[in-house]
PDB file of C-alpha atoms in Angstrom:
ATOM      1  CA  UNK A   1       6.099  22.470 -17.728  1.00 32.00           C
ATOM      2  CA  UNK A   2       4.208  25.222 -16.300  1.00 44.00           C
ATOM      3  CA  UNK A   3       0.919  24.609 -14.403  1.00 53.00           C
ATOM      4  CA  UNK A   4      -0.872  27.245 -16.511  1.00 67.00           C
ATOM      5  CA  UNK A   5      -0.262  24.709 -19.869  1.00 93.00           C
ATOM      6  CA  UNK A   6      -3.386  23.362 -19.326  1.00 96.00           C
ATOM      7  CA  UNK A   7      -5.041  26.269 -19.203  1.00 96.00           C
ATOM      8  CA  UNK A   8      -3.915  27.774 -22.048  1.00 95.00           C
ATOM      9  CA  UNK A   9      -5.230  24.769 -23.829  1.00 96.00           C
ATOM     10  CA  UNK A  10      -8.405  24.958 -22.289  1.00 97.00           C
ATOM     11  CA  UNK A  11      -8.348  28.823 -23.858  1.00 96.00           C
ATOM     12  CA  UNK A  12      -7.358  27.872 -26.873  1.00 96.00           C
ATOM     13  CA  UNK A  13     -10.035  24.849 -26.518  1.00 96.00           C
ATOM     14  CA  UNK A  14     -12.993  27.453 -25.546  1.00 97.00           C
ATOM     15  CA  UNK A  15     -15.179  24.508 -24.363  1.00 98.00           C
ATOM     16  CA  UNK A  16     -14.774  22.189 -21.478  1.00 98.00           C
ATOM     17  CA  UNK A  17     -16.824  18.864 -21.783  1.00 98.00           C
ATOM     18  CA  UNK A  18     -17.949  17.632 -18.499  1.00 98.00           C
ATOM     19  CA  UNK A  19     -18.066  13.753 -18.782  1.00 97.00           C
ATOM     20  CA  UNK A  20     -19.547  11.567 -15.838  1.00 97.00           C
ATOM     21  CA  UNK A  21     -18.332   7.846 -16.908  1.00 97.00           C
ATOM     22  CA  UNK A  22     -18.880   4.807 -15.305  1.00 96.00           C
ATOM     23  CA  UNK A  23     -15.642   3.085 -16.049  1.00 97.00           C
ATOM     24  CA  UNK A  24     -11.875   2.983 -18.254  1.00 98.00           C
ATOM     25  CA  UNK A  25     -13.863   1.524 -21.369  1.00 97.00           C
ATOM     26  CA  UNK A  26     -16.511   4.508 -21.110  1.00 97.00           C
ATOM     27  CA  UNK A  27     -13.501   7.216 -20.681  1.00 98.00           C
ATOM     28  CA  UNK A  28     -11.932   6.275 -23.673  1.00 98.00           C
ATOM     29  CA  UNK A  29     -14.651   5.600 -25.736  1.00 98.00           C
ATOM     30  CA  UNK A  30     -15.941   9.458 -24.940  1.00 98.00           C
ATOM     31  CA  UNK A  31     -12.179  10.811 -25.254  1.00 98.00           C
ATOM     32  CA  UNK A  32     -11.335   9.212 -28.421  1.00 98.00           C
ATOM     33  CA  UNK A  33     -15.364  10.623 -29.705  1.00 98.00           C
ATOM     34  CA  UNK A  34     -14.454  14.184 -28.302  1.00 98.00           C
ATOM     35  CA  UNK A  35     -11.130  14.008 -30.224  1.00 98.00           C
ATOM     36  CA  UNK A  36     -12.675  13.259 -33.075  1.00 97.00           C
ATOM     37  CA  UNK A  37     -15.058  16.203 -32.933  1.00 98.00           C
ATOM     38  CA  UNK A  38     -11.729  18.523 -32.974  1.00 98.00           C
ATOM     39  CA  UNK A  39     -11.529  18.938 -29.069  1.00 97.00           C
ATOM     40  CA  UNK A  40      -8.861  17.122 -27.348  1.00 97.00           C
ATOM     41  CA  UNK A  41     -10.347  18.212 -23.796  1.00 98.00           C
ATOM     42  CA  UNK A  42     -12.393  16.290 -21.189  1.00 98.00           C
ATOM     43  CA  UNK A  43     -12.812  17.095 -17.445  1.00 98.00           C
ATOM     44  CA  UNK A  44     -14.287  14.084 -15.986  1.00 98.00           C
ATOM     45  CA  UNK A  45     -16.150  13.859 -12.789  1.00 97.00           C
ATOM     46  CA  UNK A  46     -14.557  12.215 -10.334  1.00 95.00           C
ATOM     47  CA  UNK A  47     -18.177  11.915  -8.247  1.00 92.00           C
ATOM     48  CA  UNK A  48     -18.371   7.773 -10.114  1.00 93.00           C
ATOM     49  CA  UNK A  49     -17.046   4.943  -8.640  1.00 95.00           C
ATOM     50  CA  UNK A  50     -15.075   4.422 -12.298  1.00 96.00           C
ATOM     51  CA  UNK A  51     -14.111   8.072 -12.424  1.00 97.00           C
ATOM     52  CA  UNK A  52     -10.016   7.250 -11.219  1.00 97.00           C
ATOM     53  CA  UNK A  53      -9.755   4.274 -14.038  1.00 98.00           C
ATOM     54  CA  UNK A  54     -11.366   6.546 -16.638  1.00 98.00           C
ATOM     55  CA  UNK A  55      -8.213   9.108 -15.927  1.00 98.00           C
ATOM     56  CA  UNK A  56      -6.049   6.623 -15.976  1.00 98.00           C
ATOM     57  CA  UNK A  57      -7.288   5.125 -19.163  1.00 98.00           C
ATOM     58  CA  UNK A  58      -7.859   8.150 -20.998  1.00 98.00           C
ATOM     59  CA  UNK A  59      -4.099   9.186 -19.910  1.00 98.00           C
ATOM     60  CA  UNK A  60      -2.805   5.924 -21.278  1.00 98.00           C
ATOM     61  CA  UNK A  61      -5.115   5.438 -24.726  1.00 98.00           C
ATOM     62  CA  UNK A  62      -5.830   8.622 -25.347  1.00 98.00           C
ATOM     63  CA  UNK A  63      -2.858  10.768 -24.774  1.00 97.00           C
ATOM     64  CA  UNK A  64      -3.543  13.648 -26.897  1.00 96.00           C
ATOM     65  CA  UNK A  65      -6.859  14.432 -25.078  1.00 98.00           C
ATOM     66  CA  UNK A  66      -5.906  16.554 -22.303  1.00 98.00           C
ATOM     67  CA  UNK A  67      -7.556  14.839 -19.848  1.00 98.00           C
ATOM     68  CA  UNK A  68      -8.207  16.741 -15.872  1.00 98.00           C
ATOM     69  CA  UNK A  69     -10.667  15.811 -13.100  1.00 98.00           C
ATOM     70  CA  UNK A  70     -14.098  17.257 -11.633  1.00 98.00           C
ATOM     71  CA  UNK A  71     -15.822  17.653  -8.704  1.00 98.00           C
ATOM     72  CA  UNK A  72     -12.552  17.488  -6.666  1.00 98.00           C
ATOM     73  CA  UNK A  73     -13.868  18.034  -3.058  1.00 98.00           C
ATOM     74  CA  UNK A  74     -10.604  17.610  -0.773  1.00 98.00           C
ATOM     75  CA  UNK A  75      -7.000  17.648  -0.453  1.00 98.00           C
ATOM     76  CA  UNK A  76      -6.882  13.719  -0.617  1.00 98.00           C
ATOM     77  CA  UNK A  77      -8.759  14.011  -4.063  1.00 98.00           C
ATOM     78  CA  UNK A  78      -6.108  15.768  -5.156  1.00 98.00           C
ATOM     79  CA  UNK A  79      -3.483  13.347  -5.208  1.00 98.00           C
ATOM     80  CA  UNK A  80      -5.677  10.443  -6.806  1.00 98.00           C
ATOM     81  CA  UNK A  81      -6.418  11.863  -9.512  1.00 98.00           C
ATOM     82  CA  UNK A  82      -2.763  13.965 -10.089  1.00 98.00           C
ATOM     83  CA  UNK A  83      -2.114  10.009  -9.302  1.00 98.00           C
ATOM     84  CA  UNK A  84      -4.321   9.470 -12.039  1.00 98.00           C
ATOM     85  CA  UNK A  85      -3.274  11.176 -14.409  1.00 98.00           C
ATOM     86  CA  UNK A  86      -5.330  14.594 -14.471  1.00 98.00           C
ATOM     87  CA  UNK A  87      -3.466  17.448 -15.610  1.00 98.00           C
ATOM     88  CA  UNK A  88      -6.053  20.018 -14.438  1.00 98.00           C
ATOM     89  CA  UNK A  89      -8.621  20.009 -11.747  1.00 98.00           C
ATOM     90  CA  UNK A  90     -12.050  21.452 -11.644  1.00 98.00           C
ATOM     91  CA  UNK A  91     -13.963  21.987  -7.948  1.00 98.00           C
ATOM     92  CA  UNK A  92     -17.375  23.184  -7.399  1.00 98.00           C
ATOM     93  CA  UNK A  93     -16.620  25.333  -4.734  1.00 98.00           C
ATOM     94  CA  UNK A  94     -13.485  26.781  -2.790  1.00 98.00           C
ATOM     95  CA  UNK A  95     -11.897  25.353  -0.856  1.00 98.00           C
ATOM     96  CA  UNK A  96      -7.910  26.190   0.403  1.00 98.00           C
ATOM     97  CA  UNK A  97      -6.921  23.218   1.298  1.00 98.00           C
ATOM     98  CA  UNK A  98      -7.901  21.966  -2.322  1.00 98.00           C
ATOM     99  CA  UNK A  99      -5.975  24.418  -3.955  1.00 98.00           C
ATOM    100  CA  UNK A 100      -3.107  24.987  -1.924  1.00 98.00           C
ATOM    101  CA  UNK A 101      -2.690  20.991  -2.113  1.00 98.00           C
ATOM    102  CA  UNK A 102      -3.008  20.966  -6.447  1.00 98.00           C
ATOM    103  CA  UNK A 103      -0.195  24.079  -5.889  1.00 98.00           C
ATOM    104  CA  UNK A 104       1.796  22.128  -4.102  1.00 98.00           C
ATOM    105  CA  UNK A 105       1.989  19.494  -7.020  1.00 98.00           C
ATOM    106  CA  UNK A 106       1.972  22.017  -9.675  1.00 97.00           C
ATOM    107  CA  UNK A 107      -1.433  21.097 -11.225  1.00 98.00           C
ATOM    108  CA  UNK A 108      -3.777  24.176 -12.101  1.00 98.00           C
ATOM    109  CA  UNK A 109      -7.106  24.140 -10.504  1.00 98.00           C
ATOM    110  CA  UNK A 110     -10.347  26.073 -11.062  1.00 98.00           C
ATOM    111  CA  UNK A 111     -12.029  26.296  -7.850  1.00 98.00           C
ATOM    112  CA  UNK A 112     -16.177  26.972  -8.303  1.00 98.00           C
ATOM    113  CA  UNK A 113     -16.961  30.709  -6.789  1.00 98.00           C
ATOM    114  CA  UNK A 114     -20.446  32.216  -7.074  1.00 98.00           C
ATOM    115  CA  UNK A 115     -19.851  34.988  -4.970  1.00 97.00           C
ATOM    116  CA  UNK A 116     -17.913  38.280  -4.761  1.00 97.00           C
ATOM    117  CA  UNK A 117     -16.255  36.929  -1.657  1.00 98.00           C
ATOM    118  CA  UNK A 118     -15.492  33.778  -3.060  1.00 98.00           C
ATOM    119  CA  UNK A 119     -13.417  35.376  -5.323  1.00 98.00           C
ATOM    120  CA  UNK A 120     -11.481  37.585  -3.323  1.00 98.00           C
ATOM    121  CA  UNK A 121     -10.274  34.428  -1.631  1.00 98.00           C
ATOM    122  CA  UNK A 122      -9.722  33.036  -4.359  1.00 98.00           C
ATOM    123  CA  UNK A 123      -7.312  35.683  -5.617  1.00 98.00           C
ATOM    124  CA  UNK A 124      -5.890  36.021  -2.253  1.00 98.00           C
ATOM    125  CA  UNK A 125      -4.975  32.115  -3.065  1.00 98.00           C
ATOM    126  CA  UNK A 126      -2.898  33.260  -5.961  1.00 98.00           C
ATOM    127  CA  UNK A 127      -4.985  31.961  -8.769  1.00 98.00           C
ATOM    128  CA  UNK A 128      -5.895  33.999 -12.021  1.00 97.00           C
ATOM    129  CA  UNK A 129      -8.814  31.770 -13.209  1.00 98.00           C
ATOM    130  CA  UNK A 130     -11.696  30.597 -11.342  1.00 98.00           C
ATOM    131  CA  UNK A 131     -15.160  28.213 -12.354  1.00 98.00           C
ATOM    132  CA  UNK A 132     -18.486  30.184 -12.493  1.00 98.00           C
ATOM    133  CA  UNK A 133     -20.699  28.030 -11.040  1.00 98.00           C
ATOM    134  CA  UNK A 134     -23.812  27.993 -11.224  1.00 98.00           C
ATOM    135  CA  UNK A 135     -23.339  29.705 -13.790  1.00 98.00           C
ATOM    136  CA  UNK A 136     -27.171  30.469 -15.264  1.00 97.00           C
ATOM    137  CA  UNK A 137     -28.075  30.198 -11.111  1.00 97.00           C
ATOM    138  CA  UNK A 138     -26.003  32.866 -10.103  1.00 97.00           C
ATOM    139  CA  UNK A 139     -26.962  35.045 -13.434  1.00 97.00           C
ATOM    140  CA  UNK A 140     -25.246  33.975 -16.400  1.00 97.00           C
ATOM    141  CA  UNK A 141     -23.146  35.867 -19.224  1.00 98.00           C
ATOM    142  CA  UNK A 142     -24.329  38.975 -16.889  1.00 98.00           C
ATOM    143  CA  UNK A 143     -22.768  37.917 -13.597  1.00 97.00           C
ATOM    144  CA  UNK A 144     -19.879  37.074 -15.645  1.00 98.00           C
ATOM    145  CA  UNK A 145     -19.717  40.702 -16.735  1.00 97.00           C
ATOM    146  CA  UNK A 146     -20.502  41.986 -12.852  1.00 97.00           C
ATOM    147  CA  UNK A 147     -18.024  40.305 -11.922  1.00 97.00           C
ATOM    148  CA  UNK A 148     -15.403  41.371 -14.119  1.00 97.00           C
ATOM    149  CA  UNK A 149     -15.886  45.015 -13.665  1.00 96.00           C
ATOM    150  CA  UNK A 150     -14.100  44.915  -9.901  1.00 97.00           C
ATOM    151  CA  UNK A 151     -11.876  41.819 -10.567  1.00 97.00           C
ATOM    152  CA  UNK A 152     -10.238  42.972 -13.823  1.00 94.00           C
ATOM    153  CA  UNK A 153      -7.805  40.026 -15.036  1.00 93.00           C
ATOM    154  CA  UNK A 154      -9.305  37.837 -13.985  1.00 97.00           C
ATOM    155  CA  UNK A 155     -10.476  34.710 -16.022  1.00 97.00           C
ATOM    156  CA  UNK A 156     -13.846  32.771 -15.938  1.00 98.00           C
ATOM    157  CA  UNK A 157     -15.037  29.574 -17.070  1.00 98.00           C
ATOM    158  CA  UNK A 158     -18.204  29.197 -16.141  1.00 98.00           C
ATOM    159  CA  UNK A 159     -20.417  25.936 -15.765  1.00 98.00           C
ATOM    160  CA  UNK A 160     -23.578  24.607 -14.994  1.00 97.00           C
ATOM    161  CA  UNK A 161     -26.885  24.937 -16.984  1.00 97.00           C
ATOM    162  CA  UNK A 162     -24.075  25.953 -20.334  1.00 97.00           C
ATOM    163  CA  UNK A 163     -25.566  24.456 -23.467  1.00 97.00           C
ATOM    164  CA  UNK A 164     -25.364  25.060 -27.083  1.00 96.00           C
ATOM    165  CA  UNK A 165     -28.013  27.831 -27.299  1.00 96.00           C
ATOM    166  CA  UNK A 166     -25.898  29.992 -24.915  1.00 97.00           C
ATOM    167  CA  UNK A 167     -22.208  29.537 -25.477  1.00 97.00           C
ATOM    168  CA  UNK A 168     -22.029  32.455 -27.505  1.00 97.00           C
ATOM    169  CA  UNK A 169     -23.149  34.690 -24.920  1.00 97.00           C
ATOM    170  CA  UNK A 170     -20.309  33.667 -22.845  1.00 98.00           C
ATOM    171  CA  UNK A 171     -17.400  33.225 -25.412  1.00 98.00           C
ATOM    172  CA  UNK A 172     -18.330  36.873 -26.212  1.00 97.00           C
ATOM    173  CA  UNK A 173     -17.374  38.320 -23.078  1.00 97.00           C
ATOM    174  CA  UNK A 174     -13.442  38.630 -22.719  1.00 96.00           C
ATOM    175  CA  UNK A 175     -12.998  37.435 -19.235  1.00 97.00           C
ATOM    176  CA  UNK A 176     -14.587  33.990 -20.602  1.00 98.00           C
ATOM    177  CA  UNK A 177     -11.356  31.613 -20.291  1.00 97.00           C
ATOM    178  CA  UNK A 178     -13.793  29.186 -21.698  1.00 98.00           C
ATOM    179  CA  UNK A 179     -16.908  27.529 -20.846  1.00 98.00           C
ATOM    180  CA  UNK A 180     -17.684  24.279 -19.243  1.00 98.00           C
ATOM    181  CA  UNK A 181     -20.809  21.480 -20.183  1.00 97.00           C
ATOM    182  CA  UNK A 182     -21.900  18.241 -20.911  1.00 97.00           C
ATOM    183  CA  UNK A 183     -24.631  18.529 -23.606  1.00 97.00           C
ATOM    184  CA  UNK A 184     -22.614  17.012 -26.546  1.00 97.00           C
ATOM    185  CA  UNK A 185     -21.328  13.710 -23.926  1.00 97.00           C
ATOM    186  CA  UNK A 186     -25.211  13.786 -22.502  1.00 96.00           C
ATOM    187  CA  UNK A 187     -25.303  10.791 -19.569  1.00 95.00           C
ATOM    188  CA  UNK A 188     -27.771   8.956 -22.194  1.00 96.00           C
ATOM    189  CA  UNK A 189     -25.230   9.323 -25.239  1.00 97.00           C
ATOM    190  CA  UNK A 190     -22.233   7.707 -22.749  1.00 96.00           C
ATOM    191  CA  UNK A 191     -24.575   4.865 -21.903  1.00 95.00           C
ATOM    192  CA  UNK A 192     -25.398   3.806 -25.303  1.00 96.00           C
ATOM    193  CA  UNK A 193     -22.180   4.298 -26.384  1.00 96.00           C
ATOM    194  CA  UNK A 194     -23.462   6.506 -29.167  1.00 97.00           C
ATOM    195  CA  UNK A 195     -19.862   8.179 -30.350  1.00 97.00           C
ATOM    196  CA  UNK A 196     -21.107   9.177 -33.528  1.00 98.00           C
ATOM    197  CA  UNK A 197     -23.794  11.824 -32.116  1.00 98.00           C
ATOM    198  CA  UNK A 198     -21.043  12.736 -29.318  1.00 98.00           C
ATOM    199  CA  UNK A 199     -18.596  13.554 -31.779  1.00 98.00           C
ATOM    200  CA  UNK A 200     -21.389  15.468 -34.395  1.00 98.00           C
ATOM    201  CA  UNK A 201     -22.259  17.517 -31.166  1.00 98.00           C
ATOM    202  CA  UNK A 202     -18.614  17.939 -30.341  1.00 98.00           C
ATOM    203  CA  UNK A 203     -18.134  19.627 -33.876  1.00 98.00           C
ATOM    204  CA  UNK A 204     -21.098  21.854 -33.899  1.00 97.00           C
ATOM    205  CA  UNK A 205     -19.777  23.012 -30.391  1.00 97.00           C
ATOM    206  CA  UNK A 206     -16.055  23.211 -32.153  1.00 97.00           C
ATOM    207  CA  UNK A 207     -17.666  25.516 -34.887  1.00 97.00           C
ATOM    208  CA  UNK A 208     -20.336  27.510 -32.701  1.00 96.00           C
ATOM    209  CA  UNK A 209     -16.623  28.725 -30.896  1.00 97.00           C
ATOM    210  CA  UNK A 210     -14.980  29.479 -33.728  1.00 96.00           C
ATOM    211  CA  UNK A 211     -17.314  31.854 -34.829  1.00 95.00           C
ATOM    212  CA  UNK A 212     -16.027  34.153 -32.185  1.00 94.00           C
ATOM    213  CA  UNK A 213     -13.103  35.972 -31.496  1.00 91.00           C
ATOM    214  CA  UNK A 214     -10.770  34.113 -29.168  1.00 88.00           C
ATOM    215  CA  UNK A 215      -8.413  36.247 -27.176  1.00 82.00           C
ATOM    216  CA  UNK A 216      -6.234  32.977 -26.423  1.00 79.00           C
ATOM    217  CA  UNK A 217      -4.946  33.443 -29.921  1.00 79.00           C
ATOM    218  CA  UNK A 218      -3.930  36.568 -29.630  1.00 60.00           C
ATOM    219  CA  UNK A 219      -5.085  39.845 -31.475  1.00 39.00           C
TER     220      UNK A 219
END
């Protein structure tokens, strides 16, 4: 399979969930709750002690969730959670090492950039997609749109302060790959357990993208 599957799943996905879970029985319970809300996609931090059993249990219980890893810091991170079972990873910043290592096993990666330079090593890296992040720090849907005007092609998913009052502004812009957050698997949702509200939020997110043209599914 290509390493770009992934991310044409995340573009046909439009959102990114950003789960921080404490262990396997917290992963699955949020990836079975996003599933349920009609989006199969959950990047989960690997920043917890519990983050590498989530993978691996969301991998295992939940296949059709397409499960990939944050907060990937180093080369070594890499290969536990490939090891894992991610099938995308997300970085806050850049880092060559990171990337050239998730090229080397063939798993995408969107490294964080928040700066015109950061992207220009980025491309020179060979990658097509990057993370904005972040995102409302560095200026939002209109650093998105600064950005695009001297990198044309290339794709954005940016993260950090994303919530359901703004996700419009960035779907709308056609460089948006798709946007990253964690308001509908909030930290005090996971804790309680509280799939229900998870999955309700999940659906309004589902239906706040779908009220926008996605250029994933072609014109």
């Amino acid at each position: 399979m290509s390493s770009h599957g992934p991310l044409e799943a995340i573009a046909r996905a439009r959102v990114v969930p950003v789960v921080v879970v404490d262990d396997a029985e917290q992963g699955v319970l949020v990836a079975t709750a996003l599933r349920d809300g009609g989006l199969p996609v959950a990047e989960v931090t690997f920043r917890t002690a519990g983050a590498r059993a989530a993978i691996e249990a969301i991998a295992r219980e939940v296949p059709d969730v397409l499960v990939g890893a944050g907060t990937v810091v180093n080369a070594a991170q890499v290969d536990e959670a490939v090891e894992a079972g991610a099938r995308f990873l997300v970085s806050p910043g850049l880092s060559a090492a990171v990337v050239r290592r998730a090229q080397e096993v063939g798993v995408p990666i969107l490294p964080g950039v928040a700066t015109p330079s950061d992207v220009i090593a980025a491309l020179d890296l060979g990658l097509d997609a990057v993370k904005l992040f972040p995102a409302n720090v560095v200026g939002g849907p209109a650093a998105v749109k600064a950005f695009s005007a001297p990198f044309p092609g290339l794709r954005f998913v940016p993260t950090g302060g994303v919530s359901a009052a703004n996700l419009l502004d960035y779907l709308a812009l056609p460089s948006v790959l798709a946007a990253g957050g964690s308001w509908m698997v909030d930290a005090a949702l996971v804790r309680a357990g509280d799939t229900a509200e998870i999955a309700r939020r999940t659906r309004e997110a589902v239906e706040l993208a779908a009220s926008v043209p996605n250029p994933a599914e072609g014109a």
